[in-house]
Protein backbone atom coordinates (compact mmCIF):
# COMPACT_ATOMS: atom_id res chain seq x y z
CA UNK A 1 73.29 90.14 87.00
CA UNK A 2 69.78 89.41 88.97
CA UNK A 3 67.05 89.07 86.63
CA UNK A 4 63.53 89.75 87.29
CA UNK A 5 61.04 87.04 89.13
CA UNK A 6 64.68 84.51 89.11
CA UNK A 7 65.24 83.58 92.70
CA UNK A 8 69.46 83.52 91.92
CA UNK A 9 71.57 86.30 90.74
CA UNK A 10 74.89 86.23 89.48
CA UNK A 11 77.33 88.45 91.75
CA UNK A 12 80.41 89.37 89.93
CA UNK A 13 83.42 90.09 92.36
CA UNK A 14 86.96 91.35 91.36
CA UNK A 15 89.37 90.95 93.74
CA UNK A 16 92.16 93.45 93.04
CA UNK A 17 95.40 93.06 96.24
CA UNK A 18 94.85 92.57 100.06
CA UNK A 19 91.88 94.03 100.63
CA UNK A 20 90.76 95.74 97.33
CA UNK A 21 87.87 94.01 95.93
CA UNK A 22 85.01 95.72 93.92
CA UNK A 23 81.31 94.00 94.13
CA UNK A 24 78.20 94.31 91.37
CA UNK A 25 75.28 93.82 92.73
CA UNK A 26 72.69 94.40 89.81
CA UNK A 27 73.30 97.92 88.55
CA UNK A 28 75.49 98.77 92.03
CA UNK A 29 79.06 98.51 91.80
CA UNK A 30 80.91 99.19 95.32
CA UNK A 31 84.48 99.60 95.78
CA UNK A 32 86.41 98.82 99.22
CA UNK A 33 89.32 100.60 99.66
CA UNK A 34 91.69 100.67 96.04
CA UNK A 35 94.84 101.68 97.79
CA UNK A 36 96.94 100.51 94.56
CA UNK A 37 99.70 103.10 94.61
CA UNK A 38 100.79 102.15 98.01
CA UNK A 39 104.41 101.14 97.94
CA UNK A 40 105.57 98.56 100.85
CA UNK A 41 108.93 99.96 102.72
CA UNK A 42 111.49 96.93 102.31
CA UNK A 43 114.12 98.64 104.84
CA UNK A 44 113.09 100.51 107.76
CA UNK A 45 113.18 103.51 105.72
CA UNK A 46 109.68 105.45 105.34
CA UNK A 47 108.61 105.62 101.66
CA UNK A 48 106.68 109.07 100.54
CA UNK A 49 103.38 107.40 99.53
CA UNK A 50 101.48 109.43 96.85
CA UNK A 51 98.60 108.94 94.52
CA UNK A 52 99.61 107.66 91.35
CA UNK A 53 97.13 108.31 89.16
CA UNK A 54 98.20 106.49 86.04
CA UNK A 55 97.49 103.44 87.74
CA UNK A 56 94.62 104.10 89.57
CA UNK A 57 93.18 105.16 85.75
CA UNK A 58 94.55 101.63 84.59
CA UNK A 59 92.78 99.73 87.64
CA UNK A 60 89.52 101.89 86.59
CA UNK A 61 89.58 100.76 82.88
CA UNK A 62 90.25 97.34 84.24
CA UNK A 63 87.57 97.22 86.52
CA UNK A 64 84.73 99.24 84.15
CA UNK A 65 84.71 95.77 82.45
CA UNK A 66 83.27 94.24 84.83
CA UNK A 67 80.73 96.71 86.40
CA UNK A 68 80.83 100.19 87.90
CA UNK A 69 81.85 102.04 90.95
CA UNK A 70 78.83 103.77 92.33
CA UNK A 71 79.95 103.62 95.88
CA UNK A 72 83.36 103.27 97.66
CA UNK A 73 83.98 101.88 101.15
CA UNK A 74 86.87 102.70 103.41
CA UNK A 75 87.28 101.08 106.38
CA UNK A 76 90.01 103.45 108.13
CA UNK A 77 92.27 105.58 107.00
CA UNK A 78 95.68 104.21 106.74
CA UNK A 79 97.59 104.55 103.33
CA UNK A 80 97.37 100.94 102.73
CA UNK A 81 94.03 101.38 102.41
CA UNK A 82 93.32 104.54 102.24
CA UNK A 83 95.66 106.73 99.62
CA UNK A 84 94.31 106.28 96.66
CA UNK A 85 90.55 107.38 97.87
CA UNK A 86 90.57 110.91 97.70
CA UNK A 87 91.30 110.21 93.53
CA UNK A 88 88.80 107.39 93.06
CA UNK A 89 86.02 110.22 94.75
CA UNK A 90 87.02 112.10 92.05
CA UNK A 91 87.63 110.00 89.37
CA UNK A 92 84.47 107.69 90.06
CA UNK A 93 81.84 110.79 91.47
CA UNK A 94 80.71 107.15 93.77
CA UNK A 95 79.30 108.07 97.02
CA UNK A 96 81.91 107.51 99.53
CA UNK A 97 81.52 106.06 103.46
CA UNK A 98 84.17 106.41 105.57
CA UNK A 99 85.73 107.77 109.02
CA UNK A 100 85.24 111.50 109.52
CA UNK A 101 89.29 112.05 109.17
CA UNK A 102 89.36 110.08 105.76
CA UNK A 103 86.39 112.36 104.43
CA UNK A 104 88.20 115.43 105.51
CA UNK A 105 91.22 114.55 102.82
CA UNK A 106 88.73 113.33 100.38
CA UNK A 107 86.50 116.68 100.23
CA UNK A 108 90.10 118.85 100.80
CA UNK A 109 90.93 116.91 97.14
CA UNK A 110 88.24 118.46 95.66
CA UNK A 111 84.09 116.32 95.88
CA UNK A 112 81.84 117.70 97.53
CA UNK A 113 81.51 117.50 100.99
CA UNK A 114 77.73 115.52 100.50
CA UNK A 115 79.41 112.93 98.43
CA UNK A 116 81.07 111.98 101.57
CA UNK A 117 79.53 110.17 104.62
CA UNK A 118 81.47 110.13 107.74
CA UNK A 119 81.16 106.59 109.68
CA UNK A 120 81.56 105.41 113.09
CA UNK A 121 80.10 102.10 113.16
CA UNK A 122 76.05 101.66 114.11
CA UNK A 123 74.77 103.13 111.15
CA UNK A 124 72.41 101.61 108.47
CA UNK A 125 72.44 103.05 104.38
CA UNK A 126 69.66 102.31 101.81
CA UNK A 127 72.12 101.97 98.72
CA UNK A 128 70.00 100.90 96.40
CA UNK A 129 66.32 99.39 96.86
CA UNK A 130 67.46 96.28 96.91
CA UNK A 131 71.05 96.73 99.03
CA UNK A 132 71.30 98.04 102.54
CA UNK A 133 74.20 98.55 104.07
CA UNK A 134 74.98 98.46 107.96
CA UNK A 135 78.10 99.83 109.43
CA UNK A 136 79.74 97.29 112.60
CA UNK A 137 82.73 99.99 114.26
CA UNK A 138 85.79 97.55 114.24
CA UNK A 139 89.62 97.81 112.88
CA UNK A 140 91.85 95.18 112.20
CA UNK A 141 93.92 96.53 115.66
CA UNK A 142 91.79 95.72 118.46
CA UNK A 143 93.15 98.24 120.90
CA UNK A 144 92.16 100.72 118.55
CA UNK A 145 88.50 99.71 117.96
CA UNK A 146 88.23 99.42 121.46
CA UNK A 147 87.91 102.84 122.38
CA UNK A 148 84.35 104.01 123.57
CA UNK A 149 83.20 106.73 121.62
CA UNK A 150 83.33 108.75 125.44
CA UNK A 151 83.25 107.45 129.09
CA UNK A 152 79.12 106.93 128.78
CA UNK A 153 79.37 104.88 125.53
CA UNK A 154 81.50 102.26 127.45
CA UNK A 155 78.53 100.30 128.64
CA UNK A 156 77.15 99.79 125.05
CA UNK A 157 79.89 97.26 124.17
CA UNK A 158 77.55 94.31 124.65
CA UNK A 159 78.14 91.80 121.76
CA UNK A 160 81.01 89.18 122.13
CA UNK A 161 83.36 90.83 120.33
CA UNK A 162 82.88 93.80 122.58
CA UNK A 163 84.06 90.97 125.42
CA UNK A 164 87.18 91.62 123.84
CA UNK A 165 87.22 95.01 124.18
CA UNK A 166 85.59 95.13 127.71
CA UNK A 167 88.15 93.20 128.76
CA UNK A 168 91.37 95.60 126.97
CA UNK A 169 89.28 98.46 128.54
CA UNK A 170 89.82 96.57 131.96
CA UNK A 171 93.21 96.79 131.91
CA UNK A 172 93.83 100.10 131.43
């Protein structure tokens, strides 16, 4: 942990499947995503995801050893990411960020609806005073992050990942 006047700080980082990983920064813990009940299908077969909380409390316990969970992140909601979030709200009372559709389940679950901030990518949070956090709208499918906000919005795509995207847009 960062010590006052000491130019280096120690930043603990667990590292929990795919793209679970929980950060402390000082007296900050954040959380991305902590979809650990998600069960892979191995046949073509759809498996009925659901929240199992037993596991999510062991991950907790696990995790409370090495710092907190003051804030979680979700990137988009897909259950891979995304299923255990609505219990870790609750569980954790963190502040949560993510898309408006993923907030919707989360407050439905039961936290209050100003524990939850919807994102869309451009925004900027004061987490701490020592962490800000800025929101860059992307997805790990392209196609998907692609699409302009509305027709007006398609000229803001200006950095060079947006040539990506100008270019799918294109081609429609």
């Amino acid at each position: 942990h960062c010590v006052t006047g000491v130019q280096t700080c120690a930043l603990p980082i667990s590292w929990f499947g795919i793209t679970n990983w929980q950060y402390q920064i000082g007296d900050l813990g954040i959380m991305l995503d902590g979809a650990v009940s998600f069960k892979s299908a191995t046949t073509n077969i759809a498996i009925k995801q659901e929240i199992n909380k037993p596991l999510v409390d062991r991950v907790h316990d696990a995790l409370r050893t090495a710092g907190t969970i003051d804030v979680l992140l979700l990137g988009h909601k897909h259950d891979d990411h995304s299923l255990d979030t609505p219990y870790w709200a609750a569980k954790t009372r963190a502040r949560v960020f993510a898309p408006a559709e993923a907030c919707k389940d989360i407050i439905a679950y039961g936290a209050p609806a100003d524990r939850c901030t919807a994102i869309s990518g451009g925004e900027t949070f004061k987490l701490n005073s020592h962490v800000t956090m800025r929101v860059v709208r992307w997805n790990h499918s392209v196609t998907y992050a692609c699409q302009p906000r509305s027709e007006e919005h398609t000229s803001e795509l200006q950095s060079h990942s947006d040539l990506v995207c100008r270019l799918l847009l294109e081609k429609k």
